[in-house]
Every structure is written in structure tokens, then in C-alpha cells.
Short mmCIF file of C-alpha atoms and ligand atoms in Angstrom, two decimals:
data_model
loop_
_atom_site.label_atom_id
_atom_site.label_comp_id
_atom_site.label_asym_id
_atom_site.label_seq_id
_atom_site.Cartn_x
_atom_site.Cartn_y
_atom_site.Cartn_z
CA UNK Y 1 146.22 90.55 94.99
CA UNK Y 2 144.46 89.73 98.60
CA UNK Y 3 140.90 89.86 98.28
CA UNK Y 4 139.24 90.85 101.40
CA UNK Y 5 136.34 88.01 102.68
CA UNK Y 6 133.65 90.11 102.39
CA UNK Y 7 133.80 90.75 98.80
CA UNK Y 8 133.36 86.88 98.25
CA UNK Y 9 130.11 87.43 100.48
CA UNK Y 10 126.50 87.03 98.88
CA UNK Y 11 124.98 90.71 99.23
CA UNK Y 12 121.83 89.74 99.98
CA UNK Y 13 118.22 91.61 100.41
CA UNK Y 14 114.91 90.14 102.13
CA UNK Y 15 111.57 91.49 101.34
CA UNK Y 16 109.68 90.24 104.54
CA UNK Y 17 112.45 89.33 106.67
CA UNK Y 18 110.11 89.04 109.95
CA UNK Y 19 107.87 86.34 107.98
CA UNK Y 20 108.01 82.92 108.21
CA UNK Y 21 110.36 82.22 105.06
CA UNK Y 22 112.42 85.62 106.04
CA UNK Y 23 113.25 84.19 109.36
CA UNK Y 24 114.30 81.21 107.42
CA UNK Y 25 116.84 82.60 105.22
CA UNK Y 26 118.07 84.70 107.91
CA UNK Y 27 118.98 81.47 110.12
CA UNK Y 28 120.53 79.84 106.66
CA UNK Y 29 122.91 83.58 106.77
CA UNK Y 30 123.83 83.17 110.35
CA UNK Y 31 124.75 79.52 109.67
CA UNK Y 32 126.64 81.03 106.53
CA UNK Y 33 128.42 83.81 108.18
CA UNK Y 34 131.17 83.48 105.69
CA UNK Y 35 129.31 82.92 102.46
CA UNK Y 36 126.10 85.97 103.04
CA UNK Y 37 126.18 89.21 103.87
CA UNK Y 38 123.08 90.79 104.30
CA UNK Y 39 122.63 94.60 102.52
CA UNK Y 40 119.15 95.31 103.21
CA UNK Y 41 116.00 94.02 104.88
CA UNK Y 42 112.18 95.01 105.17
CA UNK Y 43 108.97 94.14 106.93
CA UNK Y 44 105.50 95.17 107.04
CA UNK Y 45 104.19 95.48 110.98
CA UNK Y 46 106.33 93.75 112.83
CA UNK Y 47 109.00 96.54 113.75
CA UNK Y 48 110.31 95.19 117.04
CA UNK Y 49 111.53 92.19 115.28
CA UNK Y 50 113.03 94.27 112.38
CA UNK Y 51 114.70 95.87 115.24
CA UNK Y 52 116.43 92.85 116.30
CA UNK Y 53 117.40 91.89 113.00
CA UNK Y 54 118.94 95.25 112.48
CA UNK Y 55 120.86 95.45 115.60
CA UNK Y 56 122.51 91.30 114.82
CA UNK Y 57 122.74 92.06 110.92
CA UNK Y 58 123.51 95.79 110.23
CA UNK Y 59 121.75 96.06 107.38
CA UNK Y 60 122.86 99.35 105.60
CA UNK Y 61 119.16 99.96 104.49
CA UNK Y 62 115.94 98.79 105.96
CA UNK Y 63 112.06 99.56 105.21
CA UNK Y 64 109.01 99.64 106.81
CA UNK Y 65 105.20 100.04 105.52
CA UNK Y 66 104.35 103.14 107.94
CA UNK Y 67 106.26 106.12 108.10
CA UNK Y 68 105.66 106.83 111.62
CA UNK Y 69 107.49 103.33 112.29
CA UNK Y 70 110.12 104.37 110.19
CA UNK Y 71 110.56 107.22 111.79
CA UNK Y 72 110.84 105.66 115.41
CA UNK Y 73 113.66 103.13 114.06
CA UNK Y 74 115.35 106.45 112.30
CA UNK Y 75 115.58 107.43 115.83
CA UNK Y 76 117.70 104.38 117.09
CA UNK Y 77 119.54 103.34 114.23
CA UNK Y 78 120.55 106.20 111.87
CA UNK Y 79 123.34 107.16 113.84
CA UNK Y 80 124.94 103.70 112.98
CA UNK Y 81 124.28 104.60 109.51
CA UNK Y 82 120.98 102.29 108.54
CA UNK Y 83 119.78 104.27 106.65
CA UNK Y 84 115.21 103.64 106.97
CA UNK Y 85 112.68 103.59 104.68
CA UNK Y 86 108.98 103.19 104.52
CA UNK Y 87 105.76 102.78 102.32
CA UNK Y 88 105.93 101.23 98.87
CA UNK Y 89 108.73 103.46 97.57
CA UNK Y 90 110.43 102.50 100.68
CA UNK Y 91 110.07 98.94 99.28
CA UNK Y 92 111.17 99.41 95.73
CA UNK Y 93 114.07 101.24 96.90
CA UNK Y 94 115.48 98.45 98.83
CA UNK Y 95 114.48 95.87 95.78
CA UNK Y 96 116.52 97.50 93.32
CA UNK Y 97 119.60 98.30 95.51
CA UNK Y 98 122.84 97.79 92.48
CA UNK Y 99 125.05 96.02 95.22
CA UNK Y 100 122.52 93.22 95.33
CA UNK Y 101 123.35 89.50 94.17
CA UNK Y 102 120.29 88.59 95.40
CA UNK Y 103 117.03 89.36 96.28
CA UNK Y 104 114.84 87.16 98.66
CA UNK Y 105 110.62 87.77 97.71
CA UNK Y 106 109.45 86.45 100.60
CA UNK Y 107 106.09 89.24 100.86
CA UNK Y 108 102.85 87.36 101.12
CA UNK Y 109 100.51 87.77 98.25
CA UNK Y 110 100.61 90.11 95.53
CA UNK Y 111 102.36 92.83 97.63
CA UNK Y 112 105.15 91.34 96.65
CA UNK Y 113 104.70 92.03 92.97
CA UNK Y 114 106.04 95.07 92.50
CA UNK Y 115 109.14 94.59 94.59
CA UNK Y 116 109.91 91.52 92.62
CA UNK Y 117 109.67 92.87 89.33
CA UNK Y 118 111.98 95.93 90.12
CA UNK Y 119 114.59 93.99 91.11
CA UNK Y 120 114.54 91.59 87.99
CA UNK Y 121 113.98 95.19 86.10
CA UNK Y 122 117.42 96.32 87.68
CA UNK Y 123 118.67 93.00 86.62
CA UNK Y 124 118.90 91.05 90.03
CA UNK Y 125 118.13 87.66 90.81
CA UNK Y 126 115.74 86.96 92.86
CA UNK Y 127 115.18 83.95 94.94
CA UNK Y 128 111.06 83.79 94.80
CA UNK Y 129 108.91 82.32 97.62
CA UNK Y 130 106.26 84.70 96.86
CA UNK Y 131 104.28 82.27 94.52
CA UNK Y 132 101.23 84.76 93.87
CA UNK Y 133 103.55 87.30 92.18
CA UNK Y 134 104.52 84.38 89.60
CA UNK Y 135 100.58 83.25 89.60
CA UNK Y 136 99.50 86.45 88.85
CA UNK Y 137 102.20 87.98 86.63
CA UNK Y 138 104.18 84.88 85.33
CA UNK Y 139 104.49 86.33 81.57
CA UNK Y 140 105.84 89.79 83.07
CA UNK Y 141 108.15 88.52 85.46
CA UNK Y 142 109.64 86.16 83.10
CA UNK Y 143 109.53 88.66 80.33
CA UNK Y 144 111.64 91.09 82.18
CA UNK Y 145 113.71 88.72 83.43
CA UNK Y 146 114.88 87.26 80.15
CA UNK Y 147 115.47 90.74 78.86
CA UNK Y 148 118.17 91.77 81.64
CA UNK Y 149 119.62 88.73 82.22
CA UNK Y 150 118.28 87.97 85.77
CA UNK Y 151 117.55 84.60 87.16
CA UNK Y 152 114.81 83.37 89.09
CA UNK Y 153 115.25 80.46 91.36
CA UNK Y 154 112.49 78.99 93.22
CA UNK Y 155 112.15 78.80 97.41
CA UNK Y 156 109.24 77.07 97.10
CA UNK Y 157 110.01 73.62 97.81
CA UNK Y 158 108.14 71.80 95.44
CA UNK Y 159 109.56 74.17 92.37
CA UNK Y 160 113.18 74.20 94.05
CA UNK Y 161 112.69 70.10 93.71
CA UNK Y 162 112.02 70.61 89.88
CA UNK Y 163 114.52 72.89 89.63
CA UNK Y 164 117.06 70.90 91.04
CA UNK Y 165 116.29 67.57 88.91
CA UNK Y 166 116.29 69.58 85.69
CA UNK Y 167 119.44 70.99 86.49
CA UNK Y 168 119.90 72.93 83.52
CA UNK Y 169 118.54 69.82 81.25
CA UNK Y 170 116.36 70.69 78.01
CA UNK Y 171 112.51 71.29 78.59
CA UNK Y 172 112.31 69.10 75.10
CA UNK Y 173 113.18 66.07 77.34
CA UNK Y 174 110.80 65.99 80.00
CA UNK Y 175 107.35 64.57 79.48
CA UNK Y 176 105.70 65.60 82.76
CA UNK Y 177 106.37 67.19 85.83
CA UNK Y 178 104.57 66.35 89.48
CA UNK Y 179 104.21 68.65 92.71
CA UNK Y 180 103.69 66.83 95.91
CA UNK Y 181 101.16 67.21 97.83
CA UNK Y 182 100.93 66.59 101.80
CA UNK Y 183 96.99 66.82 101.99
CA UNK Y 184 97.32 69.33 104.92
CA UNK Y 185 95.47 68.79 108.08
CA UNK Y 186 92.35 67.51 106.22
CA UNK Y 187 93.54 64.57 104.24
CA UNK Y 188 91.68 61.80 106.39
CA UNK Y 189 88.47 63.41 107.96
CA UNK Y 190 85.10 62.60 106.30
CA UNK Y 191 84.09 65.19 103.53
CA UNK Y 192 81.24 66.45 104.86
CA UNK Y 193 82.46 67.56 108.00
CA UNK Y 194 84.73 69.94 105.74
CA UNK Y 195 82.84 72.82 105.70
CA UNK Y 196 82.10 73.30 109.49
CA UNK Y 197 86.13 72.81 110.01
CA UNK Y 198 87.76 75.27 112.56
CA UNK Y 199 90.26 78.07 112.22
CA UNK Y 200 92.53 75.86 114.71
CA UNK Y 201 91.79 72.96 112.76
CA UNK Y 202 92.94 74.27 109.79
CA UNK Y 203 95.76 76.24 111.28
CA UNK Y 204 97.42 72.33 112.21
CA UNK Y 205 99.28 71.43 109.12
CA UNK Y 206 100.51 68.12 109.86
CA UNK Y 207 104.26 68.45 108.25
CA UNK Y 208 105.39 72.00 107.50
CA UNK Y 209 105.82 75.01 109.61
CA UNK Y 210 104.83 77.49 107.96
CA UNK Y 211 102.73 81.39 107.87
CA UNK Y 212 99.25 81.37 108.38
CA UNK Y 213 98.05 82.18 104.67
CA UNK Y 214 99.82 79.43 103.23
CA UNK Y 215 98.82 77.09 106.32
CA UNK Y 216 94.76 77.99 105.35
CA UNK Y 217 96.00 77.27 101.55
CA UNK Y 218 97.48 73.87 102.08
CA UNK Y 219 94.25 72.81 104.03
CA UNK Y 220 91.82 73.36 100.78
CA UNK Y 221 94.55 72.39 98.70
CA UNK Y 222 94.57 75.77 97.27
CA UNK Y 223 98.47 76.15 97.92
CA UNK Y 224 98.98 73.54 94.80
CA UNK Y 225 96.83 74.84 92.73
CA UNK Y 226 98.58 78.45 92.63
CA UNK Y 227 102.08 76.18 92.88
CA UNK Y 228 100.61 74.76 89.45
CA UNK Y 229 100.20 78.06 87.92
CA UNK Y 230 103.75 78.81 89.17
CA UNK Y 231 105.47 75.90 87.93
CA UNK Y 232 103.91 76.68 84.30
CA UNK Y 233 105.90 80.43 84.32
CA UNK Y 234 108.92 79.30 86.29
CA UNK Y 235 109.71 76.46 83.84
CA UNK Y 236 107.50 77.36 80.55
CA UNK Y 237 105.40 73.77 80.89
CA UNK Y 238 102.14 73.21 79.24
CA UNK Y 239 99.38 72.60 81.59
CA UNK Y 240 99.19 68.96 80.59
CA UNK Y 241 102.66 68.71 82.11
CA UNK Y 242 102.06 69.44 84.79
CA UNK Y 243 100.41 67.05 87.77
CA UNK Y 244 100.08 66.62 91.37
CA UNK Y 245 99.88 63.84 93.57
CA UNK Y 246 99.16 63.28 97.56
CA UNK Y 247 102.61 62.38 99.13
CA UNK Y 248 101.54 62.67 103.33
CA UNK Y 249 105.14 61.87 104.13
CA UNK Y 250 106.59 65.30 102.47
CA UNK Y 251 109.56 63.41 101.75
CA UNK Y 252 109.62 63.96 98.26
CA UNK Y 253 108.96 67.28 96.80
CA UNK Y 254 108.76 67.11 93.16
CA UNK Y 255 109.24 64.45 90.23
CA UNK Y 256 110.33 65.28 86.87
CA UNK Y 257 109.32 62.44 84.53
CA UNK Y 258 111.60 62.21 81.24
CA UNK Y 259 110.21 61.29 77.52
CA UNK Y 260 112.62 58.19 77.90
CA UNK Y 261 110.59 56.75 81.29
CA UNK Y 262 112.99 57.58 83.70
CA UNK Y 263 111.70 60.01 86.63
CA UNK Y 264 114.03 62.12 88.89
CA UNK Y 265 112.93 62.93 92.60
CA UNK Y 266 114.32 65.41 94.97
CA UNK Y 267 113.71 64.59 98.29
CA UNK Y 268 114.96 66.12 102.04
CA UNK Y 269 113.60 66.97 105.17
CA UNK Y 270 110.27 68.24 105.50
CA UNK Y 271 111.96 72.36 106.45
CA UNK Y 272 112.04 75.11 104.31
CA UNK Y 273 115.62 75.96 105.25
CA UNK Y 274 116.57 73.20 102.69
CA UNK Y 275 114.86 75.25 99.46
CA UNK Y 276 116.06 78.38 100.93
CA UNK Y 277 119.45 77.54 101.45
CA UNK Y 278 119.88 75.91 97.94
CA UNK Y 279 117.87 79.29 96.38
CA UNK Y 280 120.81 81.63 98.24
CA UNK Y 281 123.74 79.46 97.61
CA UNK Y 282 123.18 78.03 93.98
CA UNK Y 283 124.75 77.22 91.83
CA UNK Y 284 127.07 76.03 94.79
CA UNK Y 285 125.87 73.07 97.61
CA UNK Y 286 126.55 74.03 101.22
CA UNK Y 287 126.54 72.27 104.21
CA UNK Y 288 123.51 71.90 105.91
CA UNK Y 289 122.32 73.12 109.58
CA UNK Y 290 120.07 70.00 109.75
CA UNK Y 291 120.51 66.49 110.10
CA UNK Y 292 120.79 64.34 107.53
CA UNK Y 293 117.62 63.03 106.04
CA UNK Y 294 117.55 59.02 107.77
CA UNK Y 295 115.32 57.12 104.75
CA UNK Y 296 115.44 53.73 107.20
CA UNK Y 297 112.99 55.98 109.54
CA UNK Y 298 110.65 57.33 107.09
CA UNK Y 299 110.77 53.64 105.78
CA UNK Y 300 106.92 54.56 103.94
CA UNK Y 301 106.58 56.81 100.68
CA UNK Y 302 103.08 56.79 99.91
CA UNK Y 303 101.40 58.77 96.81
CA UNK Y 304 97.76 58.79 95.97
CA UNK Y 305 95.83 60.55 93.16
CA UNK Y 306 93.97 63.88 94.51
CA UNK Y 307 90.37 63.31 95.86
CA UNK Y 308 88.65 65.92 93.48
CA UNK Y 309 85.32 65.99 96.13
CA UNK Y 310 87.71 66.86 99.70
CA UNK Y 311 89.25 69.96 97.80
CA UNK Y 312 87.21 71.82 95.03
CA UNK Y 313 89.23 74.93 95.43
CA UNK Y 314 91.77 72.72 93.72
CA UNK Y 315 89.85 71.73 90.59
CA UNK Y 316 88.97 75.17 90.56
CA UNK Y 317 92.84 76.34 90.17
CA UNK Y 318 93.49 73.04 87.61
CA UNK Y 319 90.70 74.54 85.52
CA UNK Y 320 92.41 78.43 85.79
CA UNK Y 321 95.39 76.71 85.13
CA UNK Y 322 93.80 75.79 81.54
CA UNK Y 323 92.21 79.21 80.95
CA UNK Y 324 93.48 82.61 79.69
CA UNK Y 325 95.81 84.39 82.61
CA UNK Y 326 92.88 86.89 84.16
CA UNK Y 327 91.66 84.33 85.47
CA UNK Y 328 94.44 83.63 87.87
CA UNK Y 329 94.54 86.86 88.34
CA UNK Y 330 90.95 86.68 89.55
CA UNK Y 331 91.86 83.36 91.32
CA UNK Y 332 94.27 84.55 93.53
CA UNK Y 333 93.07 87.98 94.76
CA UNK Y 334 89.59 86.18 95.50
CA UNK Y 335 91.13 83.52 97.70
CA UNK Y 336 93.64 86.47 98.97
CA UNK Y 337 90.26 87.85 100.33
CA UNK Y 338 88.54 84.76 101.67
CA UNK Y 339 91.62 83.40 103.78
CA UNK Y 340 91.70 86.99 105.51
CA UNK Y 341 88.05 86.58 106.21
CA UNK Y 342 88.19 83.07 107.46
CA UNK Y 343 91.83 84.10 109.40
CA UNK Y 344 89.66 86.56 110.95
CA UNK Y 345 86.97 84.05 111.50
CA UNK Y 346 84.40 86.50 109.36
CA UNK Y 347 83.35 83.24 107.13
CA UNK Y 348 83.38 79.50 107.47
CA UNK Y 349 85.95 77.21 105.69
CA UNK Y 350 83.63 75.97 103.53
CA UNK Y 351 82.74 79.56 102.19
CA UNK Y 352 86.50 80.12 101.24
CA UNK Y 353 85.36 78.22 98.40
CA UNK Y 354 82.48 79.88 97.51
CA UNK Y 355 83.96 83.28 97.44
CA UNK Y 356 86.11 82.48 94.92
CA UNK Y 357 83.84 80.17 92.69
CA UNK Y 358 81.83 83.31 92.58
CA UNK Y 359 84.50 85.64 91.56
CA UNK Y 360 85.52 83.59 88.66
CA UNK Y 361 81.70 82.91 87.57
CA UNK Y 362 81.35 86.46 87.20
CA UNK Y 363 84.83 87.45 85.32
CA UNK Y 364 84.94 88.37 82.08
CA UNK Y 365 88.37 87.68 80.32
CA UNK Y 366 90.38 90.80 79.78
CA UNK Y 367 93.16 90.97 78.09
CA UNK Y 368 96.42 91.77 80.32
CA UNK Y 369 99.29 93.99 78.62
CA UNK Y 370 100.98 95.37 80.96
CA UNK Y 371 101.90 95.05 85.08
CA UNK Y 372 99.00 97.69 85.91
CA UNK Y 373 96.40 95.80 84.20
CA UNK Y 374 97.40 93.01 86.75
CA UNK Y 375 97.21 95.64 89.56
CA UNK Y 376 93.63 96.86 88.43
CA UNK Y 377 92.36 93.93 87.59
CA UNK Y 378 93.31 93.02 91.50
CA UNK Y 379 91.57 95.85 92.98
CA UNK Y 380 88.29 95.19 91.17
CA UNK Y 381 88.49 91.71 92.24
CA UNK Y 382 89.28 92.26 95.69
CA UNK Y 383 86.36 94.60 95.86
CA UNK Y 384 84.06 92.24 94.04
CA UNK Y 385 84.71 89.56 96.35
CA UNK Y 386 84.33 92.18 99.81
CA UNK Y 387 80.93 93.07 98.32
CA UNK Y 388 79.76 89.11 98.30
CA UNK Y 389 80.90 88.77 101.63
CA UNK Y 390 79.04 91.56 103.26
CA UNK Y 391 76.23 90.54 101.19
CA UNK Y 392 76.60 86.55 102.41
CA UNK Y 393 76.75 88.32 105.98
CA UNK Y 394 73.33 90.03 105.68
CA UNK Y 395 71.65 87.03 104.65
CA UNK Y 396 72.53 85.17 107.84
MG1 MG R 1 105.24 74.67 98.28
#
């Protein structure tokens, strides 16, 4: 029997397809055309883009977070049978659609929770950029996950880079694993001109292009400290196993070291179409859109230990890391917070760090059963953290 093309197509669905990582994966699909179809797509704000998207892609399902938006794009596209969505049922709809293969998480912070976990609920794999979901909810997601048979493979690059030199291989075999580092846009400049750093400073990461929340995380380091907490869920590592050095070049992206001695690297380009591209196609290899990787002119690998003093947000994720899972709970929504005060230039960068030193000093482990826990647990948080701020801004 002839099978028709597109039933050998990848059904795929992007949470956040305007975003930096959406954007990503939908360049990968339109270098693909013949291996990804895409079923479904949603953003937050950023409707006129969507729009686009919808009119190259024909989704036959989008959503939107306001209804009013949803209603405008009702208006243009329903008659070509996209059917439009909005708000966070909106969002689990599209997550959960049954003709998905895969799902791309590629919502910032823990909005992307819920999303994620319906589709691994419906029994969809999800390709997972959206760290903080794993940071905050690791046990749950993996829980799930293992109970309906999904799989979750890692866009993050570092985590894609363990993923792909373990390569199925037994956990019992590996002694440690390490996340590279770049340093981000501070790596070199003395430490106590830190605090006083710019918004534009800080916006100029030296190697990857990439959002703005992640940008602000990769300049205090924060970035691999929630990537830590991420690699201990994705691949069920101790938090001994786990390590991260300084690599500037971004060459290499994770090492697995074996009990034996040997170490595996993955290395590529320094562009997040690699991860993404592996995340959609795997267990297959495609060709690449970029050029080939030329070692002879990177010619340098260089790795240092972490300075502890230049990024103190990242001891204080190595010590979460350590303690009982609130407190990356509490971690996470308290940075959430202080980037989108520094982002909107409320705070200074140094304060990012005291924002969420102060959250944790305060918490109080509580004991996490279920997803809502998570989800109150971030709201007090959040609120905690808003209160220190406007008290911080009365003082001045
Ligand atoms: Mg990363």
C-alpha cells in the first residue's frame, strides 16, 4: 500500500512559538519540510507574529493568552479552518492534542508547567526547553511521564549534550556528569564593579542568542544553577554528580565522565538550532542548516573551575540543589521576580541576588505532594519576594 508523505510527517506542537527557542524550531521545520508538520502553535502577546506563522504553517489550532486577541485572529483565520484559542485552557487544549508526536515547551518560566505536564499526562513527548518546569516539578513531570510511557528529551543544550553521550547507556556507569558554562558577559570584569552592572551590559551575552530572561540568567550564572537542578530530574543523578565548569568558547556543551575514566563530550556550534533539531528529529540525525563546526578555527578549548565570589546566585542554586525540592521551588519563582524587576530596570543587578537570598532565608520546607502544592507554593513566593522589593524601594 502507498503511504501518503504526510503521514511519515512529525505532527508537531509549539508552546511559545513567537519566543526565541519557538522561532528556532520553526526554522529547523521549514528546513525539514518533508520530515515536520506542524499541528498546532501558541504564543502569549505577540499576535502579529502568530499571525505570520499561521498564514506560512496552517496550523489547524492555535492559542493565545487574551481572548480579545483570539477573537481578532478568529476573525481572519477561521474561515481557513484554524480553529483559535485563548487563556490557559486555550493552552492545555493545544498541549494535549491526540495527533501530537511531539510537543515543543518552549514557555518561559513556570507558565509552562502546566502545559507540559498535560501533554506527558496524555502521553506525548515533549521536547523541553522550559527548564523551570523541570526545576520546579522534576519528580511530577518524571512521575507522569514514566507512567504513560512519554519521553522527555532535552532542548537545552547542555542536557541535549548529556543526552546524546549517554545514548541510552546505564546511569550505573557514569561517575559524573559536567554542564558547561560560558561565563556570560561578566566572566572577565573586576567583581566589584558587578553590582552597579547595566541592563545593556547584561543583556550582551558574548556567545548565544538567546531571550532576555535567560540572557539576565547566564550573566549571574543563575541559568546553570537551575540547568543543575534540571539535569538531576532529566537523568535521575545525585547532586554529587553533577558539576559545572567555565568553557568561554561554548564549544563543548556537556561531558559525561564514566566509572572506567573515559569522558564523552558533545560539542557543535554555539546555536540552539543544533539541540532543537536533534530534540524534534531523534532518535534519527538530520542534516543540518548550518555549517559544519571547523575545530582548526576554534583551535582553543579552555575550562576553568567557577569563581564562587563573581556569581553567588550560583552557590546559592548548588546549595538548593542539595536541599529538599521547596526550595527550588522557592529558588526559581524568586529569581522569576527579580529578573522582571531588573528587565524593567526597577532594581540593580546586584539586588537580583538579594531578592532571592532573602526568599530562601525565610522558607520553611513544606512538603510537596502534588502539582498544586508547586503552584501555591509559587504564588506565595512570588508575593513574598514583590513585598521585599517595594519595601527595598521605600528605603531608598
Ligand atoms: Mg543551557
Amino acid at each position: 500500500m502507498m503511504m501518503r508523505i504526510s503521514e511519515l510527517k512529525k505532527a508537531i506542537v509549539i508552546l511559545g512559538s513567537t519566543g526565541s527557542i519557538g522561532r528556532n524550531t520553526l526554522e529547523i521545520i521549514r528546513h525539514h519540510p518533508d520530515k515536520f508538520k506542524i499541528l498546532a502553535l501558541t504564543a502569549g502577546k505577540n499576535t502579529a507574529l502568530l499571525s505570520e506563522q499561521i498564514k506560512e504553517f496552517h496550523p489547524l489550532m492555535v492559542a493565545v493568552e487574551a481572548e480579545k486577541e483570539a477573537e481578532k485572529l478568529r476573525r481572519e483565520f477561521s474561515r481557513y479552518g484554524v480553529k483559535v484559542l485563548s487563556g490557559g485552557n486555550g493552552l492545555e487544549t493545544v498541549a494535549s492534542l491526540k495527533q501530537a508526536d511531539l510537543v515543543v515547551s518552549a514557555i518561559t518560566g513556570i507558565a509552562g508547567l502546566r502545559p507540559t505536564y498535560v501533554a506527558l499526562e496524555q502521553g506525548i513527548d515533549v521536547a523541553l526547553a522550559n527548564k523551570e518546569s523541570m526545576v520546579v516539578a522534576g519528580s511530577f513531570l518524571k512521575k507522569i511521564a514514566a507512567r504513560t510511557g512519554a519521553r522527555i528529551i532535552p532542548v537545552d543544550s547542555e542536557h541535549s549534550g548529556v543526552f546524546q553521550c549517554l545514548n541510552g547507556r546505564k546511569k550505573r556507569s557514569i561517575s559524573r556528569i559536567f554542564l558547561t558554562a560560558s561565563g556570560g558577559p561578566f566572566l572577565k570584569i573586576p567583581i566589584k564593579e558587578l553590582a552597579e552592572k547595566s541592563l545593556a551590559d547584561a543583556l550582551q551575552h558574548p556567545r548565544w542568542k538567546m531571550g532576555k530572561k535567560i540572557t539576565i540568567d547566564s550573566a549571574t550564572l543563575m541559568n546553570k544553577g537551575l540547568e543543575l537542578i534540571e539535569a538531576r530530574w532529566l537523568f535521575d543523578l545525585k547532586p554529587s554528580e553533577l558539576q559545572v565548569i567555565i568553557h568561554p568558547q561554548s564549544i563543548v556543551h556537556a561531558l559525561v565522565e564514566f566509572k572506567d575514566g573515559s569522558i564523552l563530550a558533545q560539542l557543535s556550534q554555539t546555536d540552539m538550532r543544533i539541540p532543537i533539531q536533534y530534540a524534534l528529529s531523534y532518535p534519527e540525525r538530520l542534516s543540518s542548516p548550518l555549517p559544519a563546526l571547523d575545530l582548526t578555527s576554534v583551535q582553543n578549548l579552555e575550562f576553568y573551575p567557577v569563581d564562587e565570589k563573581r556569581y553567588p546566585l550560583f552557590n546559592l542554586a548548588r546549595r538548593v540543589l542539595e536541599a529538599q525540592p521547596s526550595f527550588s521551588v522557592v529558588l526559581n519563582a524568586a529569581n522569576e521576580i527579580a529578573v522582571e524587576a531588573f528587565l524593567e530596570e526597577k532594581i540593580s543587578f546586584g539586588q537580583i541576588y538579594s531578592v532571592v537570598d532573602h526568599c530562601l532565608q525565610e522558607h520553611r520546607v513544606v512538603r510537596l505532594s502534588c502539582l498544586e502544592d508547586v503552584f501555591i507554593l509559587d504564588e506565595e513566593v512570588r508575593n513574598q519576594a514583590r513585598q521585599y522589593l517595594k519595601l527595598k524601594g521605600k528605603e531608598k
